[in-house]
Coordinates of C-alpha atoms in Angstrom, one line a residue:
X1 CA 78.5 -92.3 -72.6
X2 CA 76.6 -90.1 -74.8
X3 CA 76.3 -90.9 -78.8
X4 CA 77.6 -87.9 -81.1
X5 CA 78.7 -87.6 -84.6
X6 CA 79.9 -84.8 -87.0
X7 CA 78.3 -84.6 -90.3
X8 CA 80.1 -81.3 -91.8
X9 CA 78.9 -78.1 -89.9
X10 CA 76.5 -80.2 -87.9
X11 CA 77.0 -81.7 -84.6
X12 CA 73.9 -84.9 -83.7
X13 CA 73.5 -86.0 -80.4
X14 CA 71.1 -89.0 -79.4
X15 CA 68.9 -87.9 -76.3
X16 CA 68.0 -90.8 -74.3
X17 CA 64.5 -90.1 -72.9
X18 CA 64.1 -93.5 -71.5
X19 CA 63.1 -97.6 -73.0
X20 CA 60.5 -99.7 -74.4
X21 CA 60.7 -103.5 -74.2
X22 CA 59.0 -105.5 -77.2
X23 CA 58.1 -108.3 -77.5
X24 CA 58.9 -110.9 -80.6
X25 CA 55.7 -110.3 -81.6
X26 CA 55.9 -107.2 -82.1
X27 CA 58.2 -107.8 -85.4
X28 CA 55.8 -110.1 -87.3
X29 CA 58.3 -112.3 -89.9
X30 CA 61.4 -112.3 -87.5
X31 CA 62.6 -115.5 -86.7
X32 CA 64.5 -114.8 -83.1
X33 CA 66.0 -118.3 -82.9
X34 CA 68.8 -116.6 -86.1
X35 CA 69.2 -113.7 -83.8
X36 CA 69.4 -115.1 -79.9
X37 CA 71.3 -112.0 -78.6
X38 CA 68.0 -109.5 -79.5
X39 CA 66.1 -110.7 -76.7
X40 CA 67.0 -110.2 -72.7
X41 CA 66.2 -112.1 -69.9
X42 CA 62.3 -111.3 -70.0
X43 CA 62.4 -112.5 -73.5
X44 CA 61.8 -109.0 -75.1
X45 CA 64.1 -106.6 -77.0
X46 CA 64.8 -103.4 -75.3
X47 CA 64.7 -100.1 -77.4
X48 CA 65.7 -96.7 -76.8
X49 CA 63.2 -93.9 -76.4
X50 CA 64.5 -90.5 -77.2
X51 CA 65.5 -87.9 -80.2
X52 CA 68.2 -86.5 -81.8
X53 CA 69.3 -83.1 -81.3
X54 CA 70.9 -81.0 -84.0
X55 CA 73.4 -78.0 -83.1
X56 CA 74.7 -76.2 -86.6
X57 CA 74.6 -73.1 -88.9
X58 CA 70.6 -73.0 -88.5
X59 CA 70.3 -72.8 -85.2
X60 CA 69.5 -75.7 -82.7
X61 CA 66.6 -78.2 -83.3
X62 CA 65.4 -81.9 -82.5
X63 CA 64.5 -84.6 -84.9
X64 CA 61.6 -86.4 -82.8
X65 CA 60.8 -85.4 -79.3
X66 CA 60.8 -88.4 -77.1
X67 CA 57.9 -90.0 -75.4
X68 CA 57.1 -87.3 -72.6
X69 CA 56.3 -89.0 -68.8
X70 CA 55.3 -92.2 -69.7
X71 CA 55.2 -95.5 -67.4
X72 CA 53.2 -98.1 -69.4
X73 CA 52.8 -101.4 -67.4
X74 CA 53.5 -104.6 -69.4
X75 CA 49.8 -105.9 -70.6
X76 CA 49.5 -109.4 -69.3
X77 CA 48.0 -110.6 -72.6
X78 CA 50.5 -109.9 -74.8
X79 CA 53.3 -111.6 -72.4
X80 CA 50.8 -114.6 -72.5
X81 CA 50.8 -114.2 -76.2
X82 CA 54.4 -114.0 -76.6
X83 CA 55.0 -116.8 -73.6
X84 CA 56.6 -114.7 -71.5
X85 CA 56.9 -116.3 -68.4
X86 CA 58.9 -113.2 -66.3
X87 CA 57.9 -110.0 -68.4
X88 CA 59.1 -106.7 -67.8
X89 CA 57.2 -104.6 -65.6
X90 CA 57.0 -101.4 -68.0
X91 CA 56.2 -101.7 -71.8
X92 CA 57.6 -98.4 -71.9
X93 CA 58.8 -96.2 -69.2
X94 CA 60.4 -92.3 -70.2
X95 CA 60.6 -88.9 -68.9
X96 CA 64.4 -88.4 -69.0
X97 CA 64.2 -86.3 -72.2
X98 CA 64.9 -82.9 -70.4
X99 CA 68.0 -84.0 -68.4
X100 CA 69.4 -85.3 -71.3
X101 CA 69.1 -82.1 -73.1
X102 CA 70.1 -80.4 -69.8
X103 CA 73.3 -82.4 -69.8
X104 CA 74.3 -81.3 -73.4
X105 CA 74.1 -77.6 -72.0
X106 CA 70.9 -76.7 -74.1
X107 CA 67.7 -75.2 -72.8
X108 CA 64.3 -75.6 -73.9
X109 CA 64.1 -72.2 -75.1
X110 CA 67.1 -72.5 -77.7
X111 CA 65.3 -75.1 -79.6
X112 CA 64.1 -74.1 -82.6
X113 CA 62.4 -76.5 -84.8
X114 CA 61.4 -79.7 -84.2
X115 CA 60.8 -82.4 -87.4
X116 CA 59.0 -85.0 -86.6
X117 CA 59.4 -88.5 -88.5
X118 CA 55.9 -89.1 -87.8
X119 CA 52.9 -89.2 -85.1
X120 CA 53.3 -91.8 -82.8
X121 CA 53.4 -90.8 -79.0
X122 CA 56.9 -91.4 -78.5
X123 CA 57.9 -89.1 -81.3
X124 CA 56.0 -86.4 -80.0
X125 CA 55.6 -86.5 -76.1
X126 CA 57.3 -83.9 -75.1
X127 CA 56.0 -81.3 -77.5
X128 CA 53.5 -80.2 -74.9
X129 CA 53.9 -80.6 -70.9
X130 CA 50.7 -79.5 -68.4
X131 CA 49.0 -78.3 -71.7
X132 CA 51.7 -75.4 -72.7
X133 CA 54.5 -75.9 -75.3
X134 CA 57.6 -77.6 -73.7
X135 CA 59.9 -76.1 -76.1
X136 CA 58.2 -72.2 -76.4
X137 CA 60.3 -71.2 -78.9
X138 CA 60.0 -73.9 -81.4
X139 CA 57.5 -74.6 -84.3
X140 CA 56.7 -78.4 -84.6
X141 CA 56.4 -80.0 -88.3
X142 CA 54.9 -82.7 -89.3
X143 CA 53.4 -85.1 -92.2
X144 CA 49.9 -84.5 -92.8
X145 CA 49.1 -87.4 -93.9
X146 CA 49.5 -88.6 -90.2
X147 CA 46.5 -86.7 -88.7
X148 CA 43.4 -88.0 -90.3
X149 CA 44.8 -91.4 -89.1
X150 CA 46.7 -90.7 -86.1
X151 CA 44.8 -87.7 -84.4
X152 CA 40.8 -87.6 -85.9
X153 CA 40.3 -91.6 -86.0
X154 CA 41.7 -91.8 -82.6
X155 CA 39.8 -92.3 -79.6
X156 CA 39.3 -88.7 -77.9
X157 CA 41.2 -89.8 -75.1
X158 CA 44.3 -90.9 -77.4
X159 CA 47.2 -89.6 -75.5
X160 CA 48.5 -88.8 -79.1
X161 CA 45.3 -86.9 -80.0
X162 CA 45.0 -85.1 -76.7
X163 CA 48.5 -84.0 -77.2
X164 CA 48.5 -83.1 -80.8
X165 CA 45.2 -81.5 -80.6
X166 CA 46.5 -79.0 -77.8
X167 CA 49.6 -78.3 -79.5
X168 CA 47.4 -77.3 -82.6
X169 CA 45.1 -74.6 -80.5
X170 CA 48.8 -73.5 -79.0
X171 CA 49.3 -72.7 -82.6
X172 CA 52.9 -74.3 -82.6
X173 CA 52.2 -76.9 -85.5
X174 CA 53.7 -76.7 -89.2
X175 CA 53.0 -80.0 -91.8
X176 CA 56.0 -80.2 -93.8
X177 CA 55.5 -79.6 -97.9
X178 CA 54.2 -82.2 -100.4
X179 CA 56.9 -85.0 -101.6
X180 CA 60.5 -83.3 -100.4
X181 CA 61.5 -79.9 -99.4
X182 CA 64.1 -77.7 -97.8
X183 CA 63.7 -77.0 -94.3
X184 CA 67.1 -75.0 -93.4
X185 CA 70.1 -75.2 -95.4
X186 CA 71.4 -78.4 -95.3
X187 CA 68.2 -80.1 -94.1
X188 CA 65.6 -81.7 -96.3
X189 CA 62.3 -83.5 -95.6
X190 CA 61.8 -86.7 -97.7
X191 CA 58.1 -88.1 -97.9
X192 CA 58.5 -91.9 -96.9
X193 CA 54.7 -93.3 -96.2
X194 CA 54.5 -97.4 -95.2
X195 CA 55.3 -96.9 -91.4
X196 CA 52.3 -94.0 -91.1
X197 CA 51.0 -92.2 -94.0
X198 CA 52.5 -89.1 -93.6
X199 CA 56.2 -90.6 -92.0
X200 CA 59.3 -88.7 -93.3
X201 CA 63.0 -89.0 -93.3
X202 CA 65.3 -85.8 -92.0
X203 CA 68.3 -85.5 -94.3
X204 CA 71.7 -84.0 -93.2
X205 CA 73.9 -82.8 -95.6
X206 CA 77.2 -80.8 -95.1
X207 CA 80.7 -80.4 -96.3
X208 CA 80.0 -83.7 -98.7
X209 CA 78.9 -85.7 -95.8
X210 CA 75.1 -87.1 -95.3
X211 CA 73.0 -88.5 -92.4
X212 CA 69.7 -89.5 -92.7
X213 CA 66.8 -89.9 -89.7
X214 CA 65.0 -92.7 -90.9
X215 CA 62.3 -92.6 -87.7
X216 CA 60.9 -96.0 -87.4
X217 CA 61.4 -97.2 -91.3
X218 CA 64.0 -99.8 -89.7
X219 CA 62.9 -101.1 -86.5
X220 CA 65.6 -103.7 -86.2
X221 CA 69.3 -104.5 -87.6
X222 CA 68.5 -107.5 -89.0
X223 CA 66.0 -106.0 -91.5
X224 CA 69.5 -104.9 -93.2
X225 CA 69.4 -108.7 -94.8
X226 CA 65.8 -109.7 -94.2
X227 CA 63.1 -108.8 -96.1
X228 CA 60.5 -110.7 -94.3
X229 CA 60.8 -108.4 -90.9
X230 CA 57.9 -105.6 -89.9
X231 CA 56.8 -104.1 -87.2
X232 CA 53.5 -104.5 -86.0
X233 CA 52.4 -100.5 -86.4
X234 CA 53.1 -100.2 -89.9
X235 CA 49.8 -99.3 -91.2
X236 CA 51.4 -100.7 -95.2
X237 CA 53.8 -103.5 -95.0
X238 CA 54.7 -103.3 -98.4
X239 CA 54.9 -99.9 -98.8
X240 CA 57.1 -99.4 -95.5
X241 CA 59.0 -102.4 -96.9
X242 CA 59.7 -101.0 -100.4
X243 CA 60.6 -97.2 -99.0
X244 CA 63.2 -99.2 -96.2
X245 CA 64.7 -101.4 -99.4
X246 CA 65.2 -97.8 -101.4
X247 CA 66.7 -96.2 -98.4
X248 CA 69.3 -99.1 -98.0
X249 CA 70.3 -99.6 -100.9
X250 CA 71.0 -95.6 -101.8
X251 CA 72.8 -95.3 -98.2
X252 CA 75.2 -98.0 -99.0
X253 CA 76.1 -97.1 -102.5
X254 CA 76.7 -93.0 -101.0
X255 CA 77.9 -93.7 -97.8
X256 CA 74.7 -92.4 -95.8
X257 CA 75.0 -92.7 -92.3
X258 CA 71.8 -93.6 -90.9
X259 CA 70.6 -92.6 -87.5
X260 CA 67.2 -94.7 -86.3
X261 CA 65.0 -93.4 -83.9
X262 CA 65.0 -96.8 -81.7
X263 CA 68.0 -98.7 -82.3
X264 CA 71.8 -98.4 -81.0
X265 CA 74.9 -100.3 -80.4
X266 CA 75.5 -98.6 -83.2
X267 CA 73.4 -95.6 -83.3
X268 CA 75.0 -93.9 -86.3
X269 CA 75.5 -96.7 -88.7
X270 CA 77.3 -97.2 -91.9
X271 CA 76.2 -100.1 -94.6
X272 CA 79.4 -102.2 -95.3
X273 CA 80.0 -103.7 -98.7
X274 CA 79.5 -106.9 -97.6
X275 CA 76.3 -105.9 -96.2
X276 CA 76.3 -105.4 -92.6
X277 CA 76.2 -102.2 -90.0
X278 CA 79.3 -100.6 -89.3
X279 CA 79.2 -97.8 -86.6
X280 CA 79.8 -94.4 -88.3
X281 CA 81.3 -92.6 -85.4
X282 CA 84.4 -94.7 -86.1
X283 CA 85.1 -94.1 -89.6

C-alpha cells in the first residue's frame, strides 16, 4: 500500500527507491537493548530510501530525489566492528524511484521543482541519469552551505560530487535564499543545519494543516524521547540535536505532521500528548 496523506490542497505520497541496512554503530548513543524490535535478524536496522511526491495548486514537485541506481555491498569491516555474524549483502540498494513515480501516474517531465533537504547521495541520486537531467523540466534547489563540504571537499570521484557537478553544468541548480524562504504558495524552506551545514526543513501549509519534511533531522523514532541518540554522518551533533528538539517541541504543540526521509510505520507522524508517535493518516 502506498503511504499517502492530504494536507489541505496538497497530496503527499511516499516514493520508495530502495532500502539501506544500517548497523548499530550508525546511531551513536542508542542503546538497542531498549529497542529490540528495531534490529532485524542480520543485526541491522532497515530504512527506506526514496523521496516525497507533492501534488497541489503549485504543480507537481519532489522533496529529495532518492539514491539513484545503487548497489553498495555491506563493508566487512563494519560487520566486524558491530559483531555481525550474518550481515546483509548490501548496505544500500536502490533504483525503484522511476517505477514508484510511474505507479502514481506521474511522468518525470511533470516534475517542475525538486527541493533537496541536503546533499547526501541518497537524497540527490535521481537528479541526473546518464549525464542528463532525469527530470528535464525541474529546477533543483539545495542549501548553499552544503556545497563546500559535500562537493568541493569531496574526492574527485565521489558519487555526490560527480553528480552535483554534472547538475551544475546542466544549469538545473538553484540555492535556497538564506534563513526562511517562500518557495511556492504554501511551501517554505527553513535552514536547519546540524546533520549537514546546509540542511533544510521544507514546510507545507494549507487550509490550517501543516506538514514538515525534516529530511535526516530525525533518524530513529526513539529520538523523540532520547536526546542522546545521534547519527553517524551528523557534521555537528549538538547543532543537529538542538534543531531536532525545537522541531519536535513545536510539532507537538501545534499538531504538525512530521515526514522524515527514512522513517516508516508511520511515514507521516504526529506527536501525542504523552510523547509517542501516532499515524497522522488516521487522524
